């Protein structure tokens, strides 16, 4: 927690310093302008130097306040990632099959990803407050439903996997509304030139969820008494700790929703936001852009596969490696820390290379390439599954977690840069819908293959295609600015 706080404080300080220097550099040309105008008074034509940063791009002090508040909406918007903490216990206590357990994950991803276009459209049409309030209500209802179903400990067939899956879908859908409210508010309120830094900052805050939720589970709810575990399967004997975990999630979602609504009056209202008209001609024109094509290939070939592993593959492959429940919780916690480092390095690294070096846009795709190679290396280590050692499995998880963190530092900023702020909610929702749809099918294929070598070889092939696309984009965009 100390490390997470230090990373957050450092990233936020860097953001403040960057904007202060930008504002300072903009004043110098303005002062030169004034002096030159006075010296040349009386001439018919005066060449006026334009400021480096236009007045409309200046950042107001109140805008910095919304970052930590919107960040809280993102921190706890990843309940599907915590499913792996107790997935194996659900399997044994409720006597679920591997495919039924995967259905719970898939329903959560249908709510959180496939239906992700719904909060995007609502945000573009009704704004921040409506999106946040509706999302908070759904998230609280879904988490409370899990608590009510599992508070008695559970038994084979009671509750059924379908009711848990529907509750997971409702909770994850509500969390996606909260995520959209926070992310779109930040990216739409600040100038476009800050998109990468803000996306990286929000991604770092999001990664705190991968750290805090496993920590909450292991310290407050995971029993320490050996009698609470099945000696043969190393899983929980009853699911009362899981019920307590979801009751705490319901309380958290209530609090962050109320806090988020407190800043709604500072954000642009619906009537002041730009009108967004999504038509077929505009969609076809945008998707033909090479940057958009590369983004869609990245989502299909790499991000969807990596997301599937992060949500359900970690727990499944932990059984191949012989990891206990505490081992899995520890690895997921460390994956959160490593993912935070990936978000920091990739997000701010892309911003630095684009603005401070000759790489320009090529620097962004170079960071994408580094993240892609990291996940590709992790999948390559998992190819021997199910005959894999604990140490090799752990290293593979860390590599995939690092690349996954980099992906989500770069991904929202790319959507903002390629498609603009007016239709940010729509396009971000479409891409999340693609991820969730692909995850639904990839997850079922992986469950049928029992996460064996065939699945990971196919994952390596798709990751190689994605890395090749990024290499091409690095060469194509090297030295090219956003406006070229």
Coordinates of N, CA and C in Angstrom, one line a residue, residues 286-430:
X286 N -14.0 6.8 -40.4 CA -13.1 6.7 -39.2 C -12.4 5.3 -39.2
X287 N -13.1 4.2 -39.5 CA -12.5 2.9 -39.4 C -11.6 2.6 -40.5
X288 N -11.6 3.4 -41.6 CA -10.6 3.3 -42.7 C -9.2 3.8 -42.3
X289 N -9.2 4.7 -41.3 CA -7.9 5.3 -40.9 C -6.9 4.2 -40.4
X290 N -5.6 4.2 -40.9 CA -4.7 3.2 -40.5 C -4.5 3.0 -38.9
X291 N -4.6 4.1 -38.2 CA -4.5 4.1 -36.7 C -5.7 3.3 -36.2
X292 N -6.9 3.5 -36.7 CA -8.1 2.8 -36.3 C -8.0 1.4 -36.6
X293 N -7.5 1.0 -37.8 CA -7.4 -0.4 -38.2 C -6.4 -1.1 -37.2
X294 N -5.3 -0.4 -36.9 CA -4.3 -1.0 -36.0 C -4.9 -1.2 -34.6
X295 N -5.8 -0.3 -34.2 CA -6.4 -0.4 -32.9 C -7.4 -1.6 -32.9
X296 N -8.2 -1.8 -33.9 CA -9.1 -2.9 -34.0 C -8.4 -4.2 -34.0
X297 N -7.3 -4.3 -34.8 CA -6.5 -5.6 -34.8 C -5.9 -5.9 -33.4
X298 N -5.4 -4.8 -32.7 CA -4.9 -5.0 -31.4 C -6.0 -5.6 -30.4
X299 N -7.2 -5.0 -30.5 CA -8.2 -5.5 -29.6 C -8.6 -7.0 -29.9
X300 N -8.6 -7.3 -31.2 CA -9.0 -8.7 -31.6 C -8.0 -9.7 -31.3
X301 N -6.7 -9.4 -31.6 CA -5.6 -10.4 -31.6 C -4.9 -10.5 -30.3
X302 N -4.9 -9.4 -29.5 CA -4.1 -9.4 -28.2 C -4.9 -9.1 -27.0
X303 N -5.6 -7.9 -27.0 CA -6.2 -7.4 -25.8 C -7.3 -8.4 -25.3
X304 N -8.1 -8.9 -26.2 CA -9.2 -9.8 -25.8 C -8.6 -11.1 -25.2
X305 N -7.5 -11.6 -25.8 CA -6.9 -12.9 -25.3 C -6.3 -12.6 -23.9
X306 N -5.6 -11.5 -23.7 CA -5.0 -11.2 -22.5 C -6.0 -11.0 -21.4
X307 N -7.1 -10.3 -21.8 CA -8.2 -10.0 -20.8 C -8.8 -11.3 -20.3
X308 N -9.0 -12.3 -21.2 CA -9.5 -13.6 -20.9 C -8.6 -14.3 -19.8
X309 N -7.3 -14.2 -20.1 CA -6.4 -14.9 -19.1 C -6.5 -14.2 -17.8
X310 N -6.5 -12.9 -17.8 CA -6.5 -12.1 -16.5 C -7.8 -12.4 -15.7
X311 N -8.9 -12.6 -16.3 CA -10.2 -12.8 -15.6 C -10.4 -14.2 -15.1
X312 N -10.0 -15.2 -15.9 CA -10.2 -16.6 -15.5 C -9.0 -17.5 -15.7
X313 N -8.1 -17.1 -16.5 CA -6.9 -18.0 -16.8 C -6.0 -18.1 -15.6
X314 N -5.8 -17.1 -14.8 CA -4.9 -17.1 -13.7 C -5.3 -18.2 -12.7
X315 N -6.6 -18.2 -12.4 CA -7.0 -19.3 -11.4 C -7.0 -20.7 -12.0
X316 N -7.3 -20.8 -13.3 CA -7.3 -22.1 -13.9 C -5.9 -22.7 -14.0
X317 N -4.9 -21.9 -14.4 CA -3.6 -22.4 -14.5 C -2.9 -22.5 -13.2
X318 N -3.4 -21.9 -12.1 CA -2.8 -22.0 -10.8 C -3.0 -23.5 -10.3
X319 N -4.1 -24.1 -10.8 CA -4.3 -25.5 -10.4 C -3.3 -26.4 -11.1
X320 N -2.9 -26.1 -12.3 CA -1.8 -26.8 -13.0 C -0.5 -26.7 -12.3
X321 N -0.3 -25.5 -11.7 CA 1.0 -25.2 -11.1 C 1.0 -25.7 -9.6
X322 N -0.1 -26.2 -9.1 CA -0.2 -26.7 -7.7 C -0.2 -25.6 -6.7
X323 N -0.7 -24.4 -7.0 CA -0.8 -23.3 -6.1 C -1.9 -23.4 -5.2
X324 N -1.8 -23.0 -3.9 CA -2.9 -22.9 -3.0 C -3.7 -21.6 -3.1
X325 N -4.7 -21.5 -2.3 CA -5.6 -20.3 -2.4 C -4.7 -19.1 -2.0
X326 N -3.9 -19.2 -1.0 CA -3.1 -18.1 -0.5 C -2.0 -17.7 -1.5
X327 N -1.5 -18.8 -2.2 CA -0.5 -18.5 -3.3 C -1.1 -17.7 -4.4
X328 N -2.3 -18.1 -4.8 CA -3.0 -17.5 -5.9 C -3.3 -16.0 -5.6
X329 N -3.8 -15.8 -4.3 CA -4.0 -14.4 -3.9 C -2.8 -13.6 -3.9
X330 N -1.7 -14.2 -3.4 CA -0.4 -13.4 -3.4 C 0.1 -13.1 -4.8
X331 N -0.1 -14.0 -5.7 CA 0.4 -13.8 -7.1 C -0.5 -12.7 -7.8
X332 N -1.8 -12.7 -7.5 CA -2.7 -11.7 -8.1 C -2.4 -10.4 -7.5
X333 N -2.1 -10.3 -6.2 CA -1.7 -9.0 -5.6 C -0.4 -8.5 -6.3
X334 N 0.6 -9.3 -6.5 CA 1.8 -8.9 -7.1 C 1.6 -8.5 -8.5
X335 N 0.7 -9.2 -9.2 CA 0.4 -8.8 -10.6 C -0.2 -7.4 -10.6
X336 N -1.0 -7.0 -9.6 CA -1.5 -5.7 -9.6 C -0.4 -4.7 -9.4
X337 N 0.6 -4.9 -8.6 CA 1.7 -4.0 -8.4 C 2.5 -3.9 -9.7
X338 N 2.8 -5.1 -10.4 CA 3.6 -5.1 -11.6 C 2.8 -4.4 -12.7
X339 N 1.4 -4.6 -12.7 CA 0.6 -3.9 -13.7 C 0.6 -2.4 -13.5
X340 N 0.7 -2.0 -12.3 CA 0.8 -0.6 -12.0 C 2.1 0.0 -12.6
X341 N 3.2 -0.7 -12.4 CA 4.4 -0.3 -13.0 C 4.3 -0.2 -14.5
X342 N 3.7 -1.2 -15.1 CA 3.5 -1.2 -16.6 C 2.7 0.0 -17.0
X343 N 1.6 0.3 -16.3 CA 0.8 1.5 -16.7 C 1.6 2.8 -16.6
X344 N 2.4 2.9 -15.5 CA 3.2 4.1 -15.3 C 4.2 4.2 -16.4
X345 N 5.0 3.2 -16.7 CA 6.1 3.2 -17.6 C 5.6 3.4 -19.1
X346 N 4.5 2.7 -19.4 CA 4.0 2.7 -20.8 C 3.3 4.0 -21.1
X347 N 2.4 4.4 -20.1 CA 1.6 5.6 -20.3 C 2.4 6.9 -20.4
X348 N 3.3 7.1 -19.3 CA 4.1 8.3 -19.3 C 5.3 8.2 -20.3
X349 N 5.7 7.0 -20.6 CA 6.7 6.8 -21.6 C 6.3 7.2 -22.9
X350 N 5.0 6.8 -23.3 CA 4.5 7.2 -24.6 C 4.3 8.7 -24.7
X351 N 3.9 9.3 -23.6 CA 3.7 10.8 -23.6 C 5.0 11.5 -23.7
X352 N 6.1 11.0 -23.1 CA 7.4 11.6 -23.2 C 8.0 11.4 -24.6
X353 N 7.9 10.3 -25.2 CA 8.4 10.0 -26.5 C 7.7 10.8 -27.6
X354 N 6.4 11.0 -27.4 CA 5.6 11.7 -28.4 C 5.9 13.2 -28.3
X355 N 6.1 13.8 -27.1 CA 6.2 15.2 -26.9 C 7.7 15.7 -26.8
X356 N 8.6 14.8 -26.4 CA 10.0 15.3 -26.1 C 11.0 14.7 -27.1
X357 N 10.7 13.8 -27.9 CA 11.6 13.1 -28.8 C 11.1 13.2 -30.2
X358 N 12.0 12.8 -31.2 CA 11.6 12.9 -32.6 C 10.7 11.7 -33.0
X359 N 10.4 10.8 -32.0 CA 9.5 9.7 -32.4 C 8.1 10.1 -32.6
X360 N 7.6 11.1 -31.9 CA 6.2 11.5 -32.0 C 5.3 10.4 -31.9
X361 N 4.3 10.2 -32.8 CA 3.3 9.1 -32.7 C 4.0 7.7 -32.7
X362 N 5.1 7.6 -33.3 CA 5.8 6.3 -33.3 C 6.2 5.9 -31.9
X363 N 6.4 6.8 -31.0 CA 6.7 6.5 -29.6 C 5.6 5.7 -29.0
X364 N 4.3 6.2 -29.3 CA 3.2 5.5 -28.7 C 3.1 4.0 -29.1
X365 N 3.3 3.8 -30.4 CA 3.3 2.4 -30.9 C 4.5 1.6 -30.5
X366 N 5.6 2.3 -30.1 CA 6.7 1.5 -29.6 C 6.4 1.0 -28.2
X367 N 5.6 1.8 -27.4 CA 5.2 1.3 -26.1 C 4.2 0.2 -26.2
X368 N 3.3 0.3 -27.2 CA 2.4 -0.8 -27.5 C 3.2 -2.1 -27.8
X369 N 4.2 -1.9 -28.6 CA 5.0 -3.1 -29.0 C 5.7 -3.7 -27.7
X370 N 6.2 -2.9 -26.8 CA 6.9 -3.4 -25.6 C 5.8 -4.2 -24.8
X371 N 4.6 -3.7 -24.6 CA 3.6 -4.4 -23.9 C 3.2 -5.7 -24.6
X372 N 3.1 -5.6 -25.9 CA 2.7 -6.8 -26.7 C 3.8 -7.9 -26.5
X373 N 5.0 -7.6 -26.6 CA 6.1 -8.6 -26.4 C 6.1 -9.2 -25.0
X374 N 5.8 -8.3 -24.0 CA 5.7 -8.8 -22.7 C 4.6 -9.9 -22.5
X375 N 3.4 -9.6 -23.0 CA 2.4 -10.6 -22.9 C 2.7 -11.9 -23.8
X376 N 3.3 -11.7 -24.9 CA 3.7 -12.8 -25.8 C 4.7 -13.7 -25.1
X377 N 5.6 -13.1 -24.3 CA 6.6 -13.9 -23.6 C 5.9 -14.7 -22.5
X378 N 4.9 -14.1 -21.8 CA 4.2 -14.8 -20.8 C 3.4 -16.0 -21.3
X379 N 2.8 -15.9 -22.5 CA 2.0 -17.0 -23.1 C 3.0 -18.1 -23.5
X380 N 4.2 -17.7 -24.0 CA 5.2 -18.7 -24.4 C 5.6 -19.6 -23.2
X381 N 5.7 -18.9 -22.1 CA 6.1 -19.7 -20.9 C 5.0 -20.7 -20.5
X382 N 3.8 -20.4 -20.8 CA 2.7 -21.2 -20.4 C 2.4 -22.4 -21.4
X383 N 3.1 -22.5 -22.5 CA 2.8 -23.5 -23.5 C 2.9 -24.9 -22.9
X384 N 3.8 -25.2 -22.0 CA 3.9 -26.6 -21.5 C 2.6 -27.0 -20.6
X385 N 1.7 -26.1 -20.4 CA 0.5 -26.5 -19.5 C -0.2 -27.7 -20.1
X386 N -0.7 -28.6 -19.2 CA -0.8 -28.4 -17.7 C 0.5 -28.8 -16.9
X387 N 1.5 -29.3 -17.6 CA 2.8 -29.7 -16.9 C 3.7 -28.5 -16.8
X388 N 3.4 -27.6 -15.8 CA 4.1 -26.4 -15.6 C 4.5 -26.2 -14.1
X389 N 5.7 -25.7 -13.9 CA 6.1 -25.6 -12.5 C 5.5 -24.3 -11.9
X390 N 5.5 -24.2 -10.6 CA 5.0 -23.0 -9.9 C 5.7 -21.8 -10.3
X391 N 7.1 -21.8 -10.3 CA 7.9 -20.7 -10.6 C 7.7 -20.2 -12.0
X392 N 7.6 -21.1 -13.0 CA 7.4 -20.7 -14.3 C 6.0 -20.0 -14.5
X393 N 5.0 -20.6 -13.9 CA 3.7 -20.0 -13.9 C 3.6 -18.6 -13.3
X394 N 4.3 -18.5 -12.2 CA 4.3 -17.2 -11.5 C 5.0 -16.1 -12.4
X395 N 6.1 -16.5 -13.1 CA 6.8 -15.5 -14.0 C 6.0 -15.2 -15.1
X396 N 5.3 -16.2 -15.7 CA 4.4 -15.9 -16.8 C 3.3 -14.9 -16.4
X397 N 2.7 -15.1 -15.2 CA 1.6 -14.2 -14.8 C 2.2 -12.8 -14.6
X398 N 3.4 -12.6 -14.1 CA 3.9 -11.3 -14.0 C 4.2 -10.6 -15.3
X399 N 4.7 -11.4 -16.3 CA 4.9 -10.8 -17.6 C 3.6 -10.4 -18.3
X400 N 2.6 -11.2 -18.2 CA 1.3 -10.9 -18.7 C 0.7 -9.7 -18.0
X401 N 0.8 -9.6 -16.7 CA 0.3 -8.5 -15.9 C 0.9 -7.2 -16.3
X402 N 2.3 -7.2 -16.5 CA 3.0 -6.0 -16.9 C 2.5 -5.5 -18.3
X403 N 2.3 -6.4 -19.3 CA 1.8 -6.0 -20.6 C 0.4 -5.5 -20.5
X404 N -0.4 -6.2 -19.7 CA -1.8 -5.9 -19.6 C -2.0 -4.4 -19.0
X405 N -1.1 -4.1 -18.0 CA -1.1 -2.8 -17.5 C -0.8 -1.7 -18.5
X406 N 0.2 -2.0 -19.3 CA 0.6 -1.1 -20.4 C -0.5 -0.9 -21.4
X407 N -1.2 -2.0 -21.7 CA -2.3 -1.9 -22.7 C -3.4 -0.9 -22.2
X408 N -3.8 -1.0 -20.9 CA -4.8 -0.1 -20.5 C -4.4 1.3 -20.1
X409 N -3.1 1.5 -20.1 CA -2.6 2.9 -20.0 C -2.7 3.6 -21.4
X410 N -2.5 2.8 -22.5 CA -2.4 3.4 -23.8 C -3.8 3.3 -24.5
X411 N -4.6 2.3 -24.2 CA -5.8 2.1 -25.0 C -6.8 3.3 -24.9
X412 N -7.2 3.8 -23.8 CA -8.2 4.9 -23.8 C -7.7 6.1 -24.4
X413 N -6.4 6.4 -24.2 CA -5.8 7.6 -24.9 C -5.8 7.5 -26.4
X414 N -5.6 6.3 -26.9 CA -5.6 6.1 -28.4 C -7.1 6.3 -28.9
X415 N -8.1 5.9 -28.2 CA -9.4 6.1 -28.6 C -9.7 7.6 -28.6
X416 N -9.3 8.3 -27.6 CA -9.5 9.8 -27.5 C -8.8 10.5 -28.7
X417 N -7.6 10.1 -29.0 CA -6.8 10.7 -30.0 C -7.3 10.4 -31.4
X418 N -7.7 9.2 -31.7 CA -8.2 8.8 -33.0 C -9.6 9.2 -33.3
X419 N -10.5 9.1 -32.4 CA -11.9 9.4 -32.6 C -12.4 10.7 -32.1
X420 N -11.6 11.4 -31.2 CA -12.0 12.7 -30.7 C -12.9 12.6 -29.5
X421 N -13.1 13.7 -28.8 CA -13.9 13.8 -27.6 C -15.4 13.7 -27.8
X422 N -15.9 14.2 -28.9 CA -17.3 14.2 -29.1 C -18.0 12.9 -29.1
X423 N -17.3 11.9 -29.6 CA -17.9 10.5 -29.7 C -17.0 9.5 -28.9
X424 N -16.4 10.0 -27.9 CA -15.5 9.2 -27.1 C -16.3 8.0 -26.4
X425 N -17.4 8.3 -25.8 CA -18.2 7.3 -25.2 C -18.6 6.2 -26.2
X426 N -19.1 6.6 -27.4 CA -19.5 5.6 -28.3 C -18.4 4.7 -28.8
X427 N -17.3 5.2 -29.1 CA -16.2 4.4 -29.7 C -15.6 3.5 -28.5
X428 N -15.4 4.1 -27.4 CA -14.9 3.3 -26.3 C -15.8 2.2 -25.9
X429 N -17.1 2.5 -26.0 CA -18.1 1.4 -25.8 C -18.1 0.3 -26.8
X430 N -17.9 0.7 -28.1 CA -17.9 -0.3 -29.2 C -16.7 -1.2 -29.0

